[in-house]
Coordinates of C-alpha atoms (C1' of nucleotides) in Angstrom, one line a residue:
Chain A
M1 CA -72.5 -29.1 -113.6
S2 CA -70.1 -31.6 -114.9
D3 CA -68.8 -30.1 -118.1
N4 CA -68.7 -26.4 -117.5
D5 CA -65.1 -26.4 -118.7
K6 CA -65.9 -26.6 -122.4
S7 CA -67.0 -23.3 -123.8
L8 CA -70.7 -22.8 -124.4
V9 CA -70.3 -22.2 -128.2
S10 CA -68.5 -25.4 -128.8
R11 CA -71.0 -27.3 -126.7
L12 CA -73.9 -25.8 -128.6
R13 CA -72.0 -26.3 -131.9
K14 CA -71.7 -30.0 -131.1
L15 CA -75.4 -30.4 -130.1
I16 CA -76.5 -28.6 -133.3
G17 CA -74.2 -30.6 -135.4
A18 CA -75.4 -33.8 -133.8
G19 CA -78.9 -32.9 -134.7
H20 CA -80.0 -32.6 -131.1
Y21 CA -82.0 -29.5 -132.1
H22 CA -84.3 -29.9 -135.1
P23 CA -83.6 -27.7 -138.1
G24 CA -85.9 -24.7 -138.1
E25 CA -86.4 -25.1 -134.3
R26 CA -86.5 -21.8 -132.5
L27 CA -84.1 -21.4 -129.7
G28 CA -85.0 -19.1 -126.8
E29 CA -82.3 -17.5 -124.8
E30 CA -84.0 -18.2 -121.5
A31 CA -84.6 -21.9 -122.4
V32 CA -81.0 -22.6 -123.5
A33 CA -79.7 -20.6 -120.5
E34 CA -81.6 -22.8 -118.1
Q35 CA -80.7 -25.9 -120.0
F36 CA -77.0 -25.2 -119.5
G37 CA -77.4 -23.9 -116.0
V38 CA -76.1 -20.5 -117.0
S39 CA -77.4 -17.0 -117.2
R40 CA -78.7 -15.4 -120.4
T41 CA -75.6 -13.3 -121.0
P42 CA -73.2 -16.0 -122.2
V43 CA -76.1 -17.5 -124.2
R44 CA -76.6 -14.2 -126.0
L45 CA -72.9 -14.0 -126.9
A46 CA -72.9 -17.6 -128.1
F47 CA -76.0 -17.1 -130.3
R48 CA -74.3 -14.2 -132.1
T49 CA -71.2 -16.3 -132.7
L50 CA -73.2 -19.3 -133.9
E51 CA -75.1 -16.9 -136.2
Q52 CA -71.8 -15.7 -137.7
E53 CA -70.7 -19.3 -138.1
G54 CA -73.9 -20.0 -140.0
L55 CA -75.3 -22.6 -137.6
L56 CA -78.1 -20.3 -136.4
Q57 CA -80.1 -17.8 -138.3
R58 CA -82.4 -15.0 -137.2
A59 CA -86.0 -16.2 -136.9
G60 CA -88.0 -13.3 -138.1
K61 CA -87.6 -10.2 -136.0
R62 CA -87.2 -12.1 -132.8
G63 CA -84.7 -14.8 -131.7
F64 CA -82.8 -17.4 -133.5
M65 CA -83.6 -20.7 -135.1
V66 CA -81.5 -23.7 -136.0
R67 CA -80.4 -23.4 -139.6
E68 CA -81.6 -26.0 -142.0
F69 CA -79.1 -27.6 -144.3
T70 CA -80.0 -29.2 -147.6
Q71 CA -78.0 -31.8 -149.4
A72 CA -77.1 -29.0 -151.8
D73 CA -75.7 -27.0 -148.9
V74 CA -73.5 -29.9 -147.9
H75 CA -72.2 -30.1 -151.5
C76 CA -71.4 -26.4 -151.6
A77 CA -69.7 -26.4 -148.3
V78 CA -67.4 -29.2 -149.5
E79 CA -66.8 -27.4 -152.7
V80 CA -65.9 -24.2 -150.9
R81 CA -63.4 -26.1 -148.8
G82 CA -62.1 -27.5 -152.0
V83 CA -61.4 -24.1 -153.6
L84 CA -60.0 -22.7 -150.4
E85 CA -57.7 -25.6 -149.7
G86 CA -56.8 -25.6 -153.3
L87 CA -55.8 -22.0 -153.0
A88 CA -53.7 -22.8 -150.0
A89 CA -52.0 -25.7 -151.8
R90 CA -51.2 -23.6 -154.9
R91 CA -49.7 -20.8 -152.7
L92 CA -47.6 -23.4 -151.0
A93 CA -46.4 -24.9 -154.3
E94 CA -45.7 -21.5 -155.8
R95 CA -43.7 -20.3 -152.8
G96 CA -41.8 -23.5 -152.6
M97 CA -42.3 -25.9 -149.8
P98 CA -40.1 -25.4 -146.8
Q99 CA -38.1 -28.4 -145.6
D100 CA -39.9 -28.9 -142.3
V101 CA -43.3 -28.8 -144.0
A102 CA -42.1 -31.5 -146.4
E103 CA -41.0 -33.6 -143.5
S104 CA -44.3 -33.2 -141.7
L105 CA -46.4 -34.1 -144.7
G106 CA -44.1 -37.0 -145.4
F107 CA -44.6 -38.2 -141.9
W108 CA -48.4 -38.2 -142.1
I109 CA -48.3 -39.9 -145.5
Q110 CA -46.2 -42.6 -144.0
K111 CA -48.7 -43.0 -141.2
G112 CA -51.4 -43.3 -143.7
R113 CA -49.6 -46.0 -145.5
Q114 CA -49.0 -47.9 -142.4
L115 CA -52.6 -47.7 -141.5
L116 CA -53.8 -49.0 -144.9
D117 CA -51.0 -51.4 -145.8
K118 CA -52.7 -54.3 -144.0
G119 CA -55.3 -54.4 -146.8
Y120 CA -58.5 -53.9 -144.8
L121 CA -60.1 -51.6 -142.4
L122 CA -61.1 -52.0 -138.7
E123 CA -63.6 -49.9 -136.7
T124 CA -60.7 -48.7 -134.6
D125 CA -58.8 -47.4 -137.6
I126 CA -61.4 -44.7 -138.3
N127 CA -60.3 -42.3 -135.6
Q128 CA -56.7 -42.8 -136.6
W129 CA -57.4 -41.9 -140.2
S130 CA -59.4 -38.9 -139.1
D131 CA -56.4 -37.8 -137.1
I132 CA -53.9 -38.4 -140.0
N133 CA -56.2 -36.6 -142.4
S134 CA -56.6 -33.5 -140.2
H135 CA -52.9 -33.3 -139.7
F136 CA -52.2 -33.6 -143.4
H137 CA -54.7 -30.9 -144.4
G138 CA -53.8 -28.7 -141.4
S139 CA -50.1 -28.8 -142.4
I140 CA -50.9 -27.6 -145.9
V141 CA -53.2 -24.8 -144.7
G142 CA -50.8 -23.8 -142.0
A143 CA -47.8 -23.8 -144.4
A144 CA -49.7 -21.6 -146.9
D145 CA -48.8 -18.9 -144.4
S146 CA -51.8 -16.7 -144.7
R147 CA -54.1 -16.0 -141.8
V148 CA -56.8 -14.8 -144.2
V149 CA -56.9 -18.0 -146.1
A150 CA -56.7 -20.1 -142.9
D151 CA -59.5 -18.1 -141.3
A152 CA -61.7 -18.5 -144.3
I153 CA -61.2 -22.3 -144.2
S154 CA -61.8 -22.6 -140.5
R155 CA -64.9 -20.5 -140.7
N156 CA -66.2 -22.8 -143.4
N157 CA -65.2 -25.8 -141.3
H158 CA -67.6 -24.6 -138.6
L159 CA -70.3 -26.2 -140.7
P160 CA -70.1 -29.7 -139.1
F161 CA -70.3 -31.6 -142.4
A162 CA -67.7 -29.4 -144.2
A163 CA -64.6 -30.1 -142.3
A164 CA -61.9 -32.2 -143.9
D165 CA -62.1 -34.8 -141.1
S166 CA -65.8 -35.2 -141.3
I167 CA -65.8 -38.0 -143.9
I168 CA -68.7 -40.1 -143.0
I169 CA -67.6 -43.6 -142.6
D170 CA -70.2 -46.3 -143.1
S171 CA -69.3 -49.0 -140.5
E172 CA -71.6 -51.4 -142.2
D173 CA -69.5 -51.5 -145.3
L174 CA -65.9 -51.2 -144.2
A175 CA -64.8 -52.8 -147.5
R176 CA -66.0 -49.9 -149.5
E177 CA -64.8 -47.4 -147.0
F178 CA -61.4 -49.0 -147.3
K179 CA -61.3 -48.3 -151.0
K180 CA -62.3 -44.8 -150.3
L181 CA -59.5 -44.2 -147.8
Q182 CA -57.1 -45.9 -150.2
L183 CA -58.0 -43.4 -152.8
A184 CA -57.7 -40.5 -150.3
Q185 CA -54.3 -41.7 -149.4
F186 CA -53.4 -41.8 -153.0
H187 CA -54.6 -38.3 -153.4
H188 CA -52.5 -37.2 -150.5
E189 CA -49.4 -38.7 -152.1
L190 CA -50.1 -37.0 -155.5
I191 CA -50.6 -33.7 -153.7
F192 CA -47.4 -34.2 -151.9
Q193 CA -45.6 -34.9 -155.1
S194 CA -47.0 -31.9 -156.9
L195 CA -46.2 -29.6 -153.9
K196 CA -42.6 -30.8 -153.8
S197 CA -42.1 -30.1 -157.5
G198 CA -43.8 -26.7 -157.4
E199 CA -46.7 -27.7 -159.6
G200 CA -49.1 -25.1 -158.3
A201 CA -52.0 -25.6 -160.7
R202 CA -51.8 -29.4 -160.3
A203 CA -51.7 -29.2 -156.6
E204 CA -54.7 -26.9 -156.6
M205 CA -56.8 -29.1 -158.9
L206 CA -55.9 -32.3 -157.0
M207 CA -56.9 -30.6 -153.7
R208 CA -60.2 -29.6 -155.2
E209 CA -60.9 -33.0 -156.5
H210 CA -59.8 -34.5 -153.2
A211 CA -62.4 -32.5 -151.3
L212 CA -65.2 -34.2 -153.3
I213 CA -64.1 -37.7 -152.1
G214 CA -66.8 -37.9 -149.5
L215 CA -69.5 -36.7 -151.8
R216 CA -69.4 -38.4 -155.2
Y217 CA -67.2 -41.3 -154.8
P218 CA -69.4 -43.7 -152.8
E219 CA -71.5 -44.9 -155.7
L220 CA -68.4 -45.5 -157.8
L221 CA -66.8 -47.6 -155.2
A222 CA -69.8 -49.8 -154.6
D223 CA -69.3 -53.6 -154.4
N224 CA -71.3 -54.6 -157.4
P225 CA -68.6 -55.4 -160.0
Chain B
M1 CA -76.6 11.1 -130.3
S2 CA -77.1 11.7 -134.0
D3 CA -76.4 8.4 -135.6
N4 CA -77.7 5.8 -133.2
D5 CA -79.7 4.3 -135.9
K6 CA -76.8 2.4 -137.4
S7 CA -75.8 -0.7 -135.7
L8 CA -72.8 -0.6 -133.4
V9 CA -70.9 -3.3 -135.4
S10 CA -71.2 -1.5 -138.7
R11 CA -70.1 1.7 -137.1
L12 CA -67.1 0.1 -135.5
R13 CA -66.4 -1.8 -138.8
K14 CA -66.3 1.5 -140.6
L15 CA -64.0 3.1 -138.1
I16 CA -61.6 0.3 -138.1
G17 CA -61.7 0.0 -141.9
A18 CA -61.0 3.8 -142.1
G19 CA -57.9 3.3 -139.9
H20 CA -59.4 5.4 -137.1
Y21 CA -58.0 2.9 -134.7
H22 CA -54.4 2.0 -135.1
P23 CA -53.5 -1.6 -135.9
G24 CA -52.5 -3.4 -132.8
E25 CA -54.2 -0.9 -130.6
R26 CA -56.0 -2.4 -127.7
L27 CA -59.7 -1.7 -127.4
G28 CA -61.2 -1.6 -123.9
E29 CA -64.9 -2.3 -123.6
E30 CA -65.4 0.6 -121.2
A31 CA -63.6 3.1 -123.4
V32 CA -65.6 2.2 -126.5
A33 CA -68.8 2.0 -124.6
E34 CA -68.3 5.6 -123.4
Q35 CA -67.2 6.8 -126.8
F36 CA -70.4 5.6 -128.4
G37 CA -72.5 6.7 -125.4
V38 CA -73.7 3.2 -124.8
S39 CA -73.3 0.5 -122.1
R40 CA -70.8 -2.2 -122.1
T41 CA -73.2 -4.9 -123.1
P42 CA -73.7 -4.1 -126.7
V43 CA -70.0 -3.4 -127.0
R44 CA -69.2 -6.9 -125.8
L45 CA -71.6 -8.3 -128.4
A46 CA -70.0 -6.2 -131.1
F47 CA -66.5 -7.2 -130.2
R48 CA -67.3 -10.9 -130.6
T49 CA -68.8 -10.3 -133.9
L50 CA -65.9 -8.2 -135.1
E51 CA -63.6 -11.0 -133.9
Q52 CA -65.5 -13.5 -136.0
E53 CA -65.2 -11.2 -138.9
G54 CA -61.5 -11.0 -138.4
L55 CA -61.2 -7.3 -137.7
L56 CA -60.4 -7.7 -134.1
Q57 CA -58.3 -10.4 -132.4
R58 CA -57.8 -11.4 -128.8
A59 CA -55.0 -9.4 -127.1
G60 CA -53.4 -12.0 -124.9
K61 CA -55.7 -13.1 -122.2
R62 CA -57.5 -9.9 -121.8
G63 CA -59.5 -7.9 -124.3
F64 CA -59.2 -7.3 -128.0
M65 CA -56.9 -5.5 -130.3
V66 CA -57.3 -4.1 -133.8
R67 CA -56.0 -6.7 -136.2
E68 CA -53.1 -5.7 -138.3
F69 CA -53.2 -6.3 -142.0
T70 CA -50.1 -6.7 -144.1
Q71 CA -49.9 -6.2 -147.8
A72 CA -49.8 -10.0 -148.1
D73 CA -53.1 -10.2 -146.2
V74 CA -54.7 -7.8 -148.7
H75 CA -53.4 -9.9 -151.5
C76 CA -54.8 -13.1 -150.0
A77 CA -58.2 -11.7 -149.2
V78 CA -58.5 -10.6 -152.8
E79 CA -57.5 -14.0 -154.0
V80 CA -59.9 -15.7 -151.6
R81 CA -62.6 -13.6 -153.1
G82 CA -61.4 -14.6 -156.5
V83 CA -61.7 -18.3 -155.9
L84 CA -65.1 -18.0 -154.2
E85 CA -66.6 -15.7 -156.8
G86 CA -65.1 -18.0 -159.4
L87 CA -66.9 -20.9 -157.8
A88 CA -70.1 -19.0 -157.9
A89 CA -69.6 -18.2 -161.5
R90 CA -68.8 -21.7 -162.5
R91 CA -71.9 -23.0 -160.6
L92 CA -74.0 -20.5 -162.4
A93 CA -72.6 -21.4 -165.8
E94 CA -73.0 -25.1 -165.2
R95 CA -76.6 -24.8 -164.0
G96 CA -77.4 -22.6 -167.0
M97 CA -78.2 -19.0 -166.4
P98 CA -81.9 -18.2 -165.9
Q99 CA -83.4 -15.5 -168.1
D100 CA -83.9 -12.9 -165.4
V101 CA -80.3 -13.2 -164.3
A102 CA -79.1 -12.7 -167.9
E103 CA -81.3 -9.6 -168.2
S104 CA -80.0 -8.2 -164.9
L105 CA -76.3 -8.8 -165.8
G106 CA -77.0 -7.3 -169.3
F107 CA -78.5 -4.3 -167.7
W108 CA -75.5 -3.6 -165.5
I109 CA -73.1 -4.2 -168.4
Q110 CA -75.1 -1.7 -170.4
K111 CA -74.8 0.8 -167.6
G112 CA -71.1 0.3 -167.4
R113 CA -70.8 0.9 -171.2
Q114 CA -72.7 4.1 -170.9
L115 CA -70.5 5.3 -168.1
L116 CA -67.2 4.6 -169.9
D117 CA -68.3 5.4 -173.5
K118 CA -67.5 9.0 -173.2
G119 CA -63.8 8.1 -173.1
Y120 CA -62.7 9.6 -169.9
L121 CA -63.4 9.5 -166.2
L122 CA -64.8 12.1 -163.8
E123 CA -64.6 12.2 -160.0
T124 CA -68.3 11.8 -159.9
D125 CA -68.2 8.6 -162.0
I126 CA -66.4 6.7 -159.3
N127 CA -69.4 6.1 -157.1
Q128 CA -71.5 5.1 -160.0
W129 CA -68.9 2.5 -161.1
S130 CA -68.8 1.2 -157.6
D131 CA -72.5 0.8 -157.7
I132 CA -72.5 -0.9 -161.1
N133 CA -69.7 -3.2 -160.0
S134 CA -71.5 -4.3 -156.8
H135 CA -74.6 -5.1 -158.6
F136 CA -72.8 -7.1 -161.3
H137 CA -70.9 -9.2 -158.7
G138 CA -73.9 -9.4 -156.4
S139 CA -76.1 -10.7 -159.2
I140 CA -73.7 -13.5 -160.0
V141 CA -73.2 -14.5 -156.4
G142 CA -76.9 -14.4 -155.8
A143 CA -77.7 -16.4 -158.9
A144 CA -75.3 -19.1 -157.8
D145 CA -78.1 -20.0 -155.5
S146 CA -76.1 -21.2 -152.6
R147 CA -76.3 -19.6 -149.2
V148 CA -73.1 -21.4 -148.2
V149 CA -71.1 -19.8 -151.0
A150 CA -72.7 -16.4 -150.6
D151 CA -72.0 -16.5 -146.8
A152 CA -68.4 -17.4 -147.4
I153 CA -68.0 -14.5 -149.8
S154 CA -69.8 -12.0 -147.6
R155 CA -67.7 -13.1 -144.6
N156 CA -64.6 -12.5 -146.6
N157 CA -65.9 -9.1 -147.7
H158 CA -66.0 -8.0 -144.1
L159 CA -62.4 -7.3 -144.5
P160 CA -62.6 -3.7 -145.8
F161 CA -60.1 -4.1 -148.6
A162 CA -61.4 -7.4 -149.9
A163 CA -64.9 -6.5 -151.1
A164 CA -65.4 -6.2 -154.8
D165 CA -66.4 -2.6 -154.7
S166 CA -63.3 -1.6 -152.8
I167 CA -61.2 -0.8 -155.8
I168 CA -59.0 2.0 -154.7
I169 CA -59.3 4.8 -157.2
D170 CA -56.5 7.2 -157.4
S171 CA -58.1 10.6 -158.1
E172 CA -54.7 12.0 -159.0
D173 CA -54.5 9.9 -162.1
L174 CA -57.9 9.5 -163.5
A175 CA -56.5 8.6 -166.9
R176 CA -54.9 5.4 -165.6
E177 CA -58.0 4.6 -163.5
F178 CA -60.1 5.0 -166.6
K179 CA -58.0 2.3 -168.3
K180 CA -58.4 0.1 -165.3
L181 CA -62.2 0.4 -165.3
Q182 CA -62.3 -0.1 -169.1
L183 CA -60.5 -3.4 -168.5
A184 CA -62.8 -4.3 -165.7
Q185 CA -65.8 -3.6 -167.9
F186 CA -64.2 -5.8 -170.6
H187 CA -63.8 -8.5 -168.0
H188 CA -67.5 -8.2 -167.1
E189 CA -68.5 -8.6 -170.7
L190 CA -66.3 -11.7 -171.1
I191 CA -67.7 -13.2 -168.0
F192 CA -71.2 -12.5 -169.2
Q193 CA -70.4 -14.2 -172.5
S194 CA -69.0 -17.3 -170.9
L195 CA -71.9 -17.5 -168.4
K196 CA -74.4 -17.3 -171.3
S197 CA -72.7 -20.1 -173.2
G198 CA -72.3 -22.3 -170.2
E199 CA -68.5 -22.2 -170.2
G200 CA -68.0 -23.0 -166.5
A201 CA -64.2 -23.3 -166.4
R202 CA -63.8 -20.1 -168.5
A203 CA -66.2 -18.1 -166.3
E204 CA -64.4 -19.3 -163.2
M205 CA -60.9 -18.4 -164.5
L206 CA -62.1 -15.0 -165.8
M207 CA -63.6 -14.3 -162.4
R208 CA -60.4 -15.2 -160.6
E209 CA -58.4 -13.0 -162.9
H210 CA -60.9 -10.2 -162.6
A211 CA -60.5 -10.1 -158.8
L212 CA -56.8 -9.3 -159.2
I213 CA -57.5 -6.2 -161.2
G214 CA -57.0 -3.9 -158.2
L215 CA -53.8 -5.5 -157.2
R216 CA -51.5 -6.2 -160.0
Y217 CA -52.7 -4.1 -162.9
P218 CA -51.8 -0.6 -161.7
E219 CA -48.1 -0.7 -162.8
L220 CA -49.0 -2.2 -166.2
L221 CA -51.4 0.6 -166.9
A222 CA -48.9 3.4 -166.1
D223 CA -48.7 6.3 -168.4
N224 CA -45.1 5.9 -169.4
P225 CA -45.2 4.6 -173.0
Chain C
dA1 C1' -29.3 -2.2 -106.9
dG2 C1' -31.9 -5.8 -108.8
dC3 C1' -35.3 -9.3 -108.3
dC4 C1' -39.0 -11.4 -106.2
dT5 C1' -43.2 -11.2 -103.7
dT6 C1' -47.3 -9.3 -102.2
dT7 C1' -50.9 -6.1 -102.6
dA8 C1' -54.0 -3.1 -104.8
dC9 C1' -56.5 -1.8 -108.7
dT10 C1' -58.3 -2.2 -113.3
dC11 C1' -60.8 -4.9 -116.5
dT12 C1' -63.5 -8.6 -118.2
dG13 C1' -67.1 -12.4 -117.7
dG14 C1' -71.4 -13.7 -115.7
dA15 C1' -75.9 -12.5 -113.3
dT16 C1' -79.7 -9.8 -112.6
dC17 C1' -82.7 -5.9 -113.5
dC18 C1' -85.3 -2.8 -116.3
dA19 C1' -87.3 -1.1 -120.5
dA20 C1' -88.9 -1.6 -125.1
dT21 C1' -91.1 -4.3 -128.6
dA22 C1' -93.0 -8.0 -130.9
dA23 C1' -96.3 -11.8 -130.7
dC24 C1' -100.7 -13.2 -129.1
dA25 C1' -105.3 -12.9 -127.5
dA26 C1' -109.7 -10.9 -126.7
dT27 C1' -113.2 -7.8 -127.5
dG28 C1' -115.8 -4.7 -130.2
dA29 C1' -117.3 -2.8 -134.7
dT30 C1' -118.7 -3.2 -139.4
Chain D
dA1 C1' -118.7 -13.6 -139.2
dT2 C1' -114.6 -11.4 -140.0
dC3 C1' -111.4 -7.9 -139.4
dA4 C1' -109.3 -4.4 -136.8
dT5 C1' -107.9 -2.4 -132.7
dT6 C1' -106.4 -2.5 -128.1
dG7 C1' -104.6 -4.7 -124.1
dT8 C1' -101.7 -8.4 -122.2
dT9 C1' -97.8 -11.4 -122.1
dA10 C1' -93.5 -13.2 -123.4
dT11 C1' -89.0 -12.3 -125.0
dT12 C1' -85.2 -9.7 -126.4
dG13 C1' -81.8 -5.7 -125.9
dG14 C1' -79.5 -2.6 -122.9
dA15 C1' -77.8 -1.1 -118.1
dT16 C1' -75.9 -2.1 -113.9
dC17 C1' -73.9 -5.0 -110.4
dC18 C1' -70.8 -8.4 -108.5
dA19 C1' -67.1 -11.6 -108.5
dG20 C1' -62.9 -13.3 -110.3
dA21 C1' -58.8 -12.9 -112.9
dG22 C1' -54.8 -10.3 -114.6
dT23 C1' -51.7 -6.6 -114.5
dA24 C1' -49.1 -3.2 -112.5
dA25 C1' -46.8 -1.1 -108.9
dA26 C1' -44.6 -0.9 -104.6
dG27 C1' -42.0 -2.6 -101.0
dG28 C1' -39.0 -6.0 -99.0
dC29 C1' -35.4 -9.3 -99.4
dT30 C1' -31.0 -11.0 -101.2

DNA sequence: AGCCTTTACTCTGGATCCAATAACAATGAT
DNA sequence: ATCATTGTTATTGGATCCAGAGTAAAGGCT
């Protein structure tokens, strides 16, 4: 086996997220165990974890099935992330942002500017943006200084389409995607500003709106003038 | 064994919540297995589940320990519930409340009125209130019609002090507790009103404020005039 | 005497085995 | 012919076993 080093849960998570198993498909312990060249025991553990994460659900009285996600589910997951990250941002603003956090956020904003300043988007920029974005969001959540909040966010992020760095980039229309990232970058700067000045409510609302960027903005940014 | 019918996770959950195991205490699989008269296998499954729920955390490289919760954690968990139930309420208000939901909420509000109308509180009323309260909150979350939101809330509620029906009632001062429940009832009625008239933002804010009732209100409701 | 090394033992993770139960199929009765 | 009941099979849950890793303890070396 070549990739036994990665944990079974994360491998399964990836496969499910990638749509390798069809929604509603029933997963047998034996079958998966064999497929991964492993015994049933770790598979049983993994199934329970994936159930908790919401990727699997019990199929009647016996076994598990791949959970089906509707467009509405995607929408809700993003909105849940919005309110939770909004809470984190508000906490941070109300507590006052520590110096090192401000520096870190400033750094990632700077990186974002550098990436977008050239005025267009390349395929290779996408991963970089994803990286910048994760760090920006991660810094805020981390600085909110609450394991409870952080856990709630990370549990929600287990849904593959809910995580902050899961903006779907359409490589066919990099021009539109560029506009989207430009807007996201602008959001980041506004959020940073409000955090610095302790505007809790504003930071929260900006964060909530920012979460929706992948959902509702595409049509507004279309090319047709 | 008398109570083998209840699942191991829920039994452990209860024990941990009740403080039967000390925070930071390390739990050995063997020990717990023996204590419950069961083999190590189900205990291993249970431990992973409890870890996901946030009640246990990994103790270094080996085993699990009971997670410690600070006062700040309690506060955050309640606030997390606030924003999530707030989201549920707003969704419900924006979609328009179906007739059956309105009837159900009205019913529980009526029950609450009946309980409190006599003007004082008895020990025996506490469980009744808890029941009414769970149903009220449950109806709203259920009617929000989103498994993703409902799951996020229920995962947060696994923290024993975060659930909506975990208002700590001080039997020593039933007069103050009566004021608290009266206020909670009033919140319920306001929330109901805003839901009916489709005031999403108001419903959300009321729900968020309502969550805090167990945290910050006690001192305000003290007896000293 | 203190620190490092080595060894022994405990504990967890994975594999296999056994029992219980749910799904399925077949046969018989109404 | 259809439904019910019974028997068979497949699959899951629980128990035990084995191996590997981690921790603690003891002994030796500086």
